[in-house]
Short mmCIF file of C-alpha atoms in Angstrom, two decimals:
data_model
loop_
_atom_site.label_atom_id
_atom_site.label_comp_id
_atom_site.label_asym_id
_atom_site.label_seq_id
_atom_site.Cartn_x
_atom_site.Cartn_y
_atom_site.Cartn_z
CA UNK A 1 -16.28 21.79 -25.96
CA UNK A 2 -13.67 20.80 -28.50
CA UNK A 3 -11.41 17.85 -27.65
CA UNK A 4 -7.71 17.73 -27.97
CA UNK A 5 -5.74 15.32 -30.20
CA UNK A 6 -3.90 12.28 -29.22
CA UNK A 7 -0.16 12.83 -28.35
CA UNK A 8 2.90 10.59 -28.37
CA UNK A 9 6.27 10.58 -26.74
CA UNK A 10 9.18 8.19 -26.32
CA UNK A 11 8.86 5.28 -23.96
CA UNK A 12 12.11 5.89 -22.00
CA UNK A 13 13.21 6.33 -18.36
CA UNK A 14 16.78 7.43 -17.91
CA UNK A 15 16.72 6.39 -14.21
CA UNK A 16 16.06 2.74 -14.97
CA UNK A 17 18.48 -0.18 -15.17
CA UNK A 18 19.33 -1.33 -18.63
CA UNK A 19 16.87 -3.97 -19.90
CA UNK A 20 19.56 -6.68 -20.21
CA UNK A 21 20.76 -6.02 -16.71
CA UNK A 22 17.18 -6.32 -15.40
CA UNK A 23 16.69 -9.52 -17.33
CA UNK A 24 19.89 -11.08 -15.87
CA UNK A 25 18.96 -10.16 -12.35
CA UNK A 26 15.49 -11.54 -12.68
CA UNK A 27 16.81 -14.75 -14.28
CA UNK A 28 19.17 -15.21 -11.41
CA UNK A 29 16.32 -14.75 -8.91
CA UNK A 30 14.21 -17.28 -10.87
CA UNK A 31 17.02 -19.86 -10.66
CA UNK A 32 17.09 -19.41 -6.94
CA UNK A 33 13.42 -20.35 -6.85
CA UNK A 34 13.83 -23.37 -9.07
CA UNK A 35 16.72 -24.81 -7.13
CA UNK A 36 14.15 -25.65 -4.52
CA UNK A 37 12.62 -28.16 -6.87
CA UNK A 38 14.64 -31.42 -6.73
CA UNK A 39 16.64 -32.28 -9.82
CA UNK A 40 14.76 -34.59 -12.15
CA UNK A 41 12.17 -34.62 -14.92
CA UNK A 42 9.79 -32.24 -13.14
CA UNK A 43 12.43 -29.55 -12.60
CA UNK A 44 13.71 -29.96 -16.22
CA UNK A 45 10.25 -29.59 -17.70
CA UNK A 46 9.59 -26.60 -15.47
CA UNK A 47 12.73 -24.76 -16.46
CA UNK A 48 12.14 -25.57 -20.18
CA UNK A 49 8.70 -23.85 -20.09
CA UNK A 50 9.59 -20.77 -18.03
CA UNK A 51 12.60 -19.73 -19.89
CA UNK A 52 10.53 -18.49 -22.91
CA UNK A 53 7.29 -17.42 -21.07
CA UNK A 54 6.22 -14.99 -18.38
CA UNK A 55 5.63 -17.25 -15.35
CA UNK A 56 3.38 -15.77 -12.61
CA UNK A 57 3.31 -18.65 -10.18
CA UNK A 58 3.53 -22.36 -9.77
CA UNK A 59 1.53 -24.65 -7.48
CA UNK A 60 2.73 -27.92 -5.92
CA UNK A 61 0.19 -29.99 -3.93
CA UNK A 62 0.78 -33.46 -2.64
CA UNK A 63 -0.74 -36.06 -5.02
CA UNK A 64 -1.79 -33.51 -7.55
CA UNK A 65 -0.40 -32.40 -10.79
CA UNK A 66 2.00 -29.44 -10.83
CA UNK A 67 0.43 -26.22 -12.20
CA UNK A 68 2.33 -23.47 -13.98
CA UNK A 69 0.39 -20.23 -14.33
CA UNK A 70 1.57 -17.81 -17.07
CA UNK A 71 0.46 -14.27 -17.62
CA UNK A 72 -1.84 -13.72 -20.63
CA UNK A 73 -0.79 -11.53 -23.52
CA UNK A 74 -1.88 -8.00 -24.27
CA UNK A 75 -5.04 -9.32 -26.11
CA UNK A 76 -6.44 -10.97 -22.94
CA UNK A 77 -6.29 -10.87 -19.21
CA UNK A 78 -6.85 -14.56 -18.87
CA UNK A 79 -4.09 -16.69 -17.32
CA UNK A 80 -2.70 -19.67 -19.15
CA UNK A 81 -2.36 -22.74 -17.00
CA UNK A 82 -0.10 -25.67 -17.88
CA UNK A 83 -0.39 -28.90 -15.83
CA UNK A 84 2.20 -31.68 -15.62
CA UNK A 85 1.70 -35.30 -16.29
CA UNK A 86 3.74 -36.29 -13.23
CA UNK A 87 2.14 -36.14 -9.76
CA UNK A 88 3.72 -34.18 -6.85
CA UNK A 89 5.29 -36.31 -4.27
CA UNK A 90 6.66 -35.44 -0.80
CA UNK A 91 10.23 -35.30 -2.24
CA UNK A 92 9.09 -32.27 -4.40
CA UNK A 93 7.72 -30.42 -1.42
CA UNK A 94 10.38 -31.21 1.12
CA UNK A 95 12.99 -28.63 0.00
CA UNK A 96 10.48 -25.81 0.66
CA UNK A 97 9.81 -26.62 4.33
CA UNK A 98 13.11 -25.24 5.71
CA UNK A 99 11.82 -21.74 4.54
CA UNK A 100 9.18 -21.99 7.20
CA UNK A 101 11.38 -23.15 10.09
CA UNK A 102 11.35 -20.95 13.15
CA UNK A 103 8.07 -19.37 11.97
CA UNK A 104 4.83 -19.56 13.97
CA UNK A 105 2.52 -22.35 12.99
CA UNK A 106 -0.12 -19.94 11.80
CA UNK A 107 2.37 -18.18 9.50
CA UNK A 108 1.57 -19.32 5.97
CA UNK A 109 3.76 -17.02 3.86
CA UNK A 110 7.46 -16.52 3.54
CA UNK A 111 9.94 -15.94 0.75
CA UNK A 112 13.48 -16.69 -0.60
CA UNK A 113 16.10 -14.35 0.84
CA UNK A 114 17.41 -11.81 -1.67
CA UNK A 115 14.45 -12.12 -3.97
CA UNK A 116 10.88 -10.86 -4.38
CA UNK A 117 9.40 -14.32 -4.62
CA UNK A 118 6.52 -15.13 -2.25
CA UNK A 119 6.08 -18.69 -1.00
CA UNK A 120 2.83 -19.69 0.63
CA UNK A 121 2.16 -23.10 2.19
CA UNK A 122 -1.19 -24.96 2.45
CA UNK A 123 -1.92 -26.71 5.78
CA UNK A 124 -4.34 -29.66 6.05
CA UNK A 125 -7.19 -28.77 8.35
CA UNK A 126 -7.35 -32.17 10.03
CA UNK A 127 -3.70 -33.46 10.20
CA UNK A 128 -2.14 -29.99 10.57
CA UNK A 129 0.58 -31.03 8.20
CA UNK A 130 1.71 -28.89 5.20
CA UNK A 131 0.48 -30.45 1.94
CA UNK A 132 1.16 -27.81 -0.71
CA UNK A 133 3.17 -24.81 -1.82
CA UNK A 134 2.31 -21.82 -4.01
CA UNK A 135 5.23 -19.92 -5.31
CA UNK A 136 4.46 -16.44 -6.68
CA UNK A 137 7.23 -15.09 -8.84
CA UNK A 138 8.45 -11.63 -8.05
CA UNK A 139 10.46 -9.52 -10.53
CA UNK A 140 12.13 -6.15 -10.54
CA UNK A 141 10.79 -4.17 -13.49
CA UNK A 142 12.16 -0.72 -13.78
CA UNK A 143 11.43 1.86 -16.46
CA UNK A 144 7.73 1.15 -17.29
CA UNK A 145 5.92 3.67 -14.99
CA UNK A 146 7.54 7.04 -15.51
CA UNK A 147 7.10 6.93 -19.34
CA UNK A 148 3.38 6.07 -18.99
CA UNK A 149 2.68 8.99 -16.61
CA UNK A 150 5.29 11.60 -17.62
CA UNK A 151 2.75 13.59 -19.74
CA UNK A 152 5.21 14.04 -22.57
CA UNK A 153 8.14 14.86 -20.41
CA UNK A 154 10.21 11.66 -20.39
CA UNK A 155 13.37 13.39 -19.18
CA UNK A 156 11.45 14.86 -16.24
CA UNK A 157 9.31 11.90 -15.41
CA UNK A 158 10.10 11.78 -11.72
CA UNK A 159 8.92 15.36 -11.22
CA UNK A 160 5.71 14.58 -12.97
CA UNK A 161 5.14 11.50 -10.80
CA UNK A 162 5.89 13.60 -7.67
CA UNK A 163 3.13 16.06 -8.81
CA UNK A 164 0.60 13.27 -9.06
CA UNK A 165 1.67 11.46 -5.93
CA UNK A 166 1.62 14.70 -3.84
CA UNK A 167 -2.09 14.94 -4.50
CA UNK A 168 -2.67 11.23 -3.77
CA UNK A 169 -2.56 8.51 -6.40
CA UNK A 170 -4.85 5.42 -6.55
CA UNK A 171 -4.15 2.37 -8.70
CA UNK A 172 -7.36 0.46 -9.62
CA UNK A 173 -7.25 -2.91 -11.31
CA UNK A 174 -8.25 -6.60 -11.10
CA UNK A 175 -5.89 -9.14 -9.63
CA UNK A 176 -2.65 -9.93 -11.43
CA UNK A 177 -2.76 -6.85 -13.69
CA UNK A 178 0.50 -5.39 -12.30
CA UNK A 179 -0.62 -3.06 -9.43
CA UNK A 180 2.09 -4.20 -6.99
CA UNK A 181 4.76 -3.92 -9.72
CA UNK A 182 3.74 -0.41 -10.34
CA UNK A 183 3.74 0.50 -6.63
CA UNK A 184 7.21 -0.98 -6.30
CA UNK A 185 8.51 1.16 -9.15
CA UNK A 186 6.74 4.26 -7.71
CA UNK A 187 8.57 3.64 -4.42
CA UNK A 188 11.91 3.57 -6.24
CA UNK A 189 11.21 6.72 -8.22
CA UNK A 190 9.61 8.84 -5.54
CA UNK A 191 12.28 8.02 -2.92
CA UNK A 192 14.99 9.20 -5.29
CA UNK A 193 14.13 12.77 -4.40
CA UNK A 194 16.44 13.84 -1.53
CA UNK A 195 13.70 16.07 -0.10
CA UNK A 196 11.05 13.39 0.18
CA UNK A 197 10.50 10.74 2.84
CA UNK A 198 8.62 7.74 1.37
CA UNK A 199 7.30 4.94 3.62
CA UNK A 200 6.00 1.64 2.26
CA UNK A 201 3.46 -0.29 4.26
CA UNK A 202 3.96 -3.86 2.97
CA UNK A 203 1.02 -6.10 3.96
CA UNK A 204 1.87 -9.07 1.74
CA UNK A 205 5.67 -8.68 1.63
CA UNK A 206 5.43 -8.53 -2.16
CA UNK A 207 6.57 -4.93 -2.62
CA UNK A 208 9.78 -5.28 -0.75
CA UNK A 209 10.34 -9.04 -0.35
CA UNK A 210 10.47 -11.11 2.76
CA UNK A 211 14.13 -10.64 3.57
CA UNK A 212 15.22 -8.38 6.46
CA UNK A 213 16.96 -6.14 4.04
CA UNK A 214 14.50 -4.86 1.24
CA UNK A 215 15.71 -5.02 -2.34
CA UNK A 216 17.16 -1.62 -3.06
CA UNK A 217 16.86 -2.08 -6.81
CA UNK A 218 13.11 -2.66 -6.27
CA UNK A 219 12.19 0.21 -3.92
CA UNK A 220 15.14 2.52 -3.91
CA UNK A 221 15.52 4.49 -0.63
CA UNK A 222 11.91 4.07 0.62
CA UNK A 223 11.49 3.00 4.22
CA UNK A 224 9.56 -0.20 4.97
CA UNK A 225 7.00 -1.12 7.64
CA UNK A 226 5.80 -4.73 7.54
CA UNK A 227 2.34 -5.80 8.64
CA UNK A 228 2.37 -8.59 11.32
CA UNK A 229 -0.84 -10.29 10.35
CA UNK A 230 -4.25 -10.15 8.82
CA UNK A 231 -6.37 -7.16 9.86
CA UNK A 232 -3.29 -5.26 11.05
CA UNK A 233 -2.60 -3.00 8.05
CA UNK A 234 -4.71 -0.11 9.27
CA UNK A 235 -2.80 0.30 12.59
CA UNK A 236 0.47 0.07 10.75
CA UNK A 237 -0.65 2.83 8.36
CA UNK A 238 -1.32 5.00 11.38
CA UNK A 239 2.03 4.03 12.83
CA UNK A 240 3.73 5.22 9.58
CA UNK A 241 2.22 8.68 9.88
CA UNK A 242 2.87 8.95 13.64
CA UNK A 243 6.43 7.52 13.84
CA UNK A 244 8.08 8.08 10.47
CA UNK A 245 7.13 11.71 9.48
CA UNK A 246 6.59 10.68 5.85
CA UNK A 247 5.77 12.87 2.92
CA UNK A 248 4.14 9.89 1.13
CA UNK A 249 2.84 6.55 2.32
CA UNK A 250 2.63 3.70 -0.22
CA UNK A 251 0.06 0.97 0.57
CA UNK A 252 -0.66 -2.20 -1.40
CA UNK A 253 -4.39 -3.09 -1.50
CA UNK A 254 -6.89 -1.04 0.53
CA UNK A 255 -9.42 -3.71 1.15
CA UNK A 256 -11.53 -2.74 4.22
CA UNK A 257 -13.26 0.25 5.69
CA UNK A 258 -10.61 0.62 8.36
CA UNK A 259 -7.81 0.69 5.83
CA UNK A 260 -9.68 3.30 3.75
CA UNK A 261 -10.30 5.39 6.88
CA UNK A 262 -6.59 5.12 7.77
CA UNK A 263 -5.71 6.49 4.29
CA UNK A 264 -8.05 9.46 5.04
CA UNK A 265 -6.33 9.98 8.40
CA UNK A 266 -2.88 10.07 6.80
CA UNK A 267 -4.18 12.59 4.27
CA UNK A 268 -5.67 14.69 7.15
CA UNK A 269 -2.28 14.82 8.85
CA UNK A 270 -0.54 16.36 5.81
CA UNK A 271 0.98 13.36 3.97
CA UNK A 272 -0.17 11.92 0.70
CA UNK A 273 -1.14 8.29 -0.01
CA UNK A 274 -0.17 6.21 -3.01
CA UNK A 275 -2.22 3.03 -2.90
CA UNK A 276 -3.82 0.18 -4.92
CA UNK A 277 -7.21 -1.31 -4.74
CA UNK A 278 -8.88 -4.26 -6.42
CA UNK A 279 -11.58 -3.33 -8.92
CA UNK A 280 -12.33 -2.91 -12.63
CA UNK A 281 -12.90 0.85 -12.59
CA UNK A 282 -13.33 4.01 -10.56
CA UNK A 283 -17.03 3.55 -10.94
CA UNK A 284 -16.98 0.14 -9.33
CA UNK A 285 -15.06 1.43 -6.24
CA UNK A 286 -17.55 4.28 -5.92
CA UNK A 287 -20.47 1.85 -5.72
CA UNK A 288 -18.74 -0.07 -2.89
CA UNK A 289 -19.81 1.29 0.49
CA UNK A 290 -16.79 -0.24 2.21
CA UNK A 291 -14.22 1.51 0.05
CA UNK A 292 -15.84 4.65 -1.43
CA UNK A 293 -14.56 6.49 1.64
CA UNK A 294 -11.44 7.16 -0.42
CA UNK A 295 -13.62 9.11 -2.81
CA UNK A 296 -15.29 11.16 -0.15
CA UNK A 297 -18.21 8.77 0.60
CA UNK A 298 -21.58 8.95 -1.10
CA UNK A 299 -25.04 9.95 0.23
CA UNK A 300 -28.47 10.01 -1.38
CA UNK A 301 -30.19 13.46 -1.41
CA UNK A 302 -33.52 14.77 -2.65
CA UNK A 303 -33.60 17.62 -5.14
CA UNK A 304 -36.21 20.29 -5.24
CA UNK A 305 -38.82 19.99 -8.13
CA UNK A 306 -37.11 22.92 -9.84
CA UNK A 307 -33.65 21.27 -9.62
CA UNK A 308 -35.01 18.00 -10.84
CA UNK A 309 -36.75 19.64 -13.81
CA UNK A 310 -33.47 21.21 -14.94
CA UNK A 311 -31.81 17.76 -15.16
CA UNK A 312 -31.96 15.72 -18.46
CA UNK A 313 -33.13 12.64 -16.52
CA UNK A 314 -35.59 14.56 -14.24
CA UNK A 315 -34.41 12.59 -11.26
CA UNK A 316 -35.15 13.97 -7.80
CA UNK A 317 -33.29 11.36 -5.84
CA UNK A 318 -29.60 11.68 -6.64
CA UNK A 319 -26.25 10.79 -5.11
CA UNK A 320 -23.68 13.33 -3.92
CA UNK A 321 -20.14 13.15 -2.61
CA UNK A 322 -19.79 14.10 1.09
CA UNK A 323 -16.12 14.91 1.50
CA UNK A 324 -12.89 15.58 -0.42
CA UNK A 325 -11.39 12.48 -1.93
CA UNK A 326 -8.27 11.06 -0.43
CA UNK A 327 -6.71 10.78 -3.92
CA UNK A 328 -6.41 13.61 -6.36
CA UNK A 329 -5.61 11.26 -9.33
CA UNK A 330 -6.51 7.66 -10.20
CA UNK A 331 -5.21 5.15 -12.76
CA UNK A 332 -7.30 2.22 -13.95
CA UNK A 333 -4.88 -0.48 -14.97
CA UNK A 334 -6.65 -2.30 -17.81
CA UNK A 335 -3.46 -4.19 -18.72
CA UNK A 336 0.29 -3.80 -18.24
CA UNK A 337 0.44 -1.45 -21.16
CA UNK A 338 -3.17 0.00 -21.07
CA UNK A 339 -3.98 2.53 -18.46
CA UNK A 340 -6.81 5.03 -17.99
CA UNK A 341 -5.79 8.21 -16.11
CA UNK A 342 -8.29 10.31 -14.21
CA UNK A 343 -6.22 13.38 -13.48
CA UNK A 344 -8.99 15.10 -11.46
CA UNK A 345 -10.68 12.45 -9.30
CA UNK A 346 -13.04 14.94 -7.71
CA UNK A 347 -14.47 15.93 -11.07
CA UNK A 348 -14.65 12.34 -12.34
CA UNK A 349 -16.54 11.28 -9.18
CA UNK A 350 -18.92 14.14 -9.31
CA UNK A 351 -19.65 13.49 -12.99
CA UNK A 352 -20.28 9.82 -12.36
CA UNK A 353 -22.70 10.56 -9.50
CA UNK A 354 -24.37 13.29 -11.56
CA UNK A 355 -24.66 11.13 -14.72
CA UNK A 356 -22.78 13.72 -16.74
CA UNK A 357 -19.47 13.55 -18.67
CA UNK A 358 -15.90 13.72 -17.57
CA UNK A 359 -12.47 13.72 -19.04
CA UNK A 360 -9.98 10.86 -18.84
CA UNK A 361 -6.81 9.84 -20.79
CA UNK A 362 -6.20 6.46 -22.44
CA UNK A 363 -2.45 5.68 -22.11
CA UNK A 364 -0.95 2.90 -24.15
CA UNK A 365 2.38 1.64 -25.14
CA UNK A 366 2.55 1.43 -28.95
CA UNK A 367 4.91 0.87 -31.82
CA UNK A 368 5.66 3.53 -34.46
CA UNK A 369 2.40 2.78 -36.31
CA UNK A 370 0.30 3.28 -33.19
CA UNK A 371 -0.45 -0.44 -32.63
CA UNK A 372 -0.53 -1.64 -29.02
CA UNK A 373 2.82 -3.37 -28.39
CA UNK A 374 4.27 -4.45 -25.04
CA UNK A 375 7.80 -3.75 -26.46
CA UNK A 376 6.74 -0.58 -28.22
CA UNK A 377 8.98 2.50 -28.25
CA UNK A 378 6.27 5.17 -27.87
CA UNK A 379 3.44 6.13 -25.38
CA UNK A 380 0.23 7.31 -26.81
CA UNK A 381 -2.15 9.49 -24.79
CA UNK A 382 -5.63 9.67 -26.30
CA UNK A 383 -8.44 11.69 -24.84
CA UNK A 384 -11.48 9.84 -23.48
CA UNK A 385 -14.89 10.96 -22.47
CA UNK A 386 -16.29 9.03 -19.48
CA UNK A 387 -20.07 8.68 -19.26
CA UNK A 388 -22.63 7.05 -16.90
CA UNK A 389 -23.96 3.61 -17.85
CA UNK A 390 -26.31 1.93 -15.46
CA UNK A 391 -25.16 -1.60 -16.44
CA UNK A 392 -21.34 -1.10 -16.47
CA UNK A 393 -20.89 2.06 -14.31
CA UNK A 394 -18.59 4.02 -16.54
CA UNK A 395 -18.13 3.65 -20.24
CA UNK A 396 -15.62 5.56 -22.27
CA UNK A 397 -15.58 7.10 -25.75
CA UNK A 398 -12.34 7.62 -27.41
CA UNK A 399 -12.37 11.04 -29.16
CA UNK A 400 -10.42 12.83 -31.87
CA UNK A 401 -9.48 16.48 -32.30
CA UNK A 402 -12.39 18.46 -33.71
CA UNK A 403 -15.15 16.31 -32.25
CA UNK A 404 -17.75 18.36 -30.53
CA UNK A 405 -20.10 16.99 -27.86
CA UNK A 406 -23.83 17.51 -27.57
CA UNK A 407 -25.98 16.49 -24.70
CA UNK A 408 -26.96 12.89 -25.24
CA UNK A 409 -27.84 11.40 -21.84
CA UNK A 410 -31.57 12.08 -22.47
CA UNK A 411 -34.48 11.34 -20.06
CA UNK A 412 -33.10 7.86 -19.18
CA UNK A 413 -29.58 8.98 -18.43
CA UNK A 414 -28.30 5.89 -20.07
CA UNK A 415 -26.06 7.39 -22.76
CA UNK A 416 -25.65 5.91 -26.21
CA UNK A 417 -26.49 2.29 -26.95
CA UNK A 418 -23.15 0.84 -27.99
CA UNK A 419 -24.78 -2.21 -29.49
CA UNK A 420 -26.89 -0.06 -31.82
CA UNK A 421 -26.78 -0.54 -35.59
CA UNK A 422 -27.33 1.81 -38.49
CA UNK A 423 -30.43 1.49 -40.75
CA UNK A 424 -28.13 -0.55 -43.04
CA UNK A 425 -27.58 -3.05 -40.21
CA UNK A 426 -23.95 -2.04 -39.52
CA UNK A 427 -22.65 -1.46 -35.93
CA UNK A 428 -22.13 2.26 -35.15
CA UNK A 429 -19.71 1.71 -32.23
CA UNK A 430 -16.65 -0.54 -32.00
CA UNK A 431 -14.81 -1.69 -28.90
CA UNK A 432 -11.16 -0.66 -29.34
CA UNK A 433 -9.71 -3.59 -27.36
CA UNK A 434 -10.81 -7.06 -26.51
CA UNK A 435 -8.89 -6.93 -23.22
CA UNK A 436 -10.23 -3.47 -22.25
CA UNK A 437 -14.00 -3.53 -22.02
CA UNK A 438 -16.17 -0.41 -22.25
CA UNK A 439 -13.90 1.80 -24.28
CA UNK A 440 -15.66 2.62 -27.61
CA UNK A 441 -14.98 4.47 -30.75
CA UNK A 442 -17.59 5.42 -33.41
CA UNK A 443 -17.09 3.57 -36.69
CA UNK A 444 -18.42 6.58 -38.65
CA UNK A 445 -17.09 9.84 -37.40
CA UNK A 446 -19.87 11.73 -39.01
CA UNK A 447 -22.36 10.11 -36.63
CA UNK A 448 -20.55 11.28 -33.59
CA UNK A 449 -21.85 14.49 -31.96
CA UNK A 450 -21.81 14.70 -28.22
CA UNK A 451 -21.61 17.80 -26.11
CA UNK A 452 -20.34 18.20 -22.53
CA UNK A 453 -19.86 20.64 -19.76
CA UNK A 454 -16.82 18.81 -18.51
#
């Protein structure tokens, strides 16, 4: 099989607010959060730091130093934590307590009306008194999802998203990589279709905010069902399909067997599910018995001697998918501007289980020269080949037009050794991003011959 070449298209979304308007709205919301901190040296130093950097959250705990947590850049996923010299006193915490008035004692989470900020309180186990606050910053970010997934049709991005979402779309990524932000934008875009009913099941109140009236600039015309407490998301998901007659149900974080089964129930009743899940890759979710329900569940079977002999690895005990996946497409969020798209989840899952090769697409936001850039004006879609690796689940090889693939899994089924060196002592493979592990590119194109049936 001959691979296709990388493609590029403009990073633009005509449905989004202007960038300056978004910045002003988010700055206003941030000011509403910081007015809760009493005027003084701590508030001044807070504001001075956050004006120029991407603040994710701040943490105030009695007697401790204030912590500011900033998002890492494109080169790393690691947070950057800044701690104050001044210690937190009761006066710094007191302005936050009115937000929790009239709430049950066990309620630990609320927000600031009119914003997407999430405020969580810490209760001392012995005294029962509140002793700390964690403020998670929420922002409206329009215009970054449709360009990444529009498949070269930036002026028709909503239609392309509707095609993916109608088959079920799963977002996979570690914490703080932007899954909730992407879901929020998908709610806005998908609900803009006058023929589509979109319902958001908001477990953490991060998608729509904690106010009684959801932020329309965040989720558009999507309906909202809030989840009353821990462990209640699965029943609310069933409520959405039974009471709201949705075409699509958006869910943030499928984390239990019950929630994954509820997603399967929704699919079985004719609606599609757009959801997120914590994990590094599709392969990792597939190895999790609690959550691989969304990929059809996995069972071990025994092959006949003849079938085993026909396999490169000669294995008789293999794994197979039991049912149709809930999601037709999946996106691994490796960073805010680095995504891996599996457009056919069924084929990717079967390839992983069979230790064969599958297709994927590496989507990045780049500048005119093709360099990764969070403010780039182009999207690049590069073909990937996914392959089984016992240590890391999936690994990926970035390919170029004209590359042909020969069977390489061999008896061990391990695939190539990406740490291998040539006879001259030079590395053969190079990782293409320090923030995105397990995506490789051969240093010498002439050494790259891999064949696949995918």
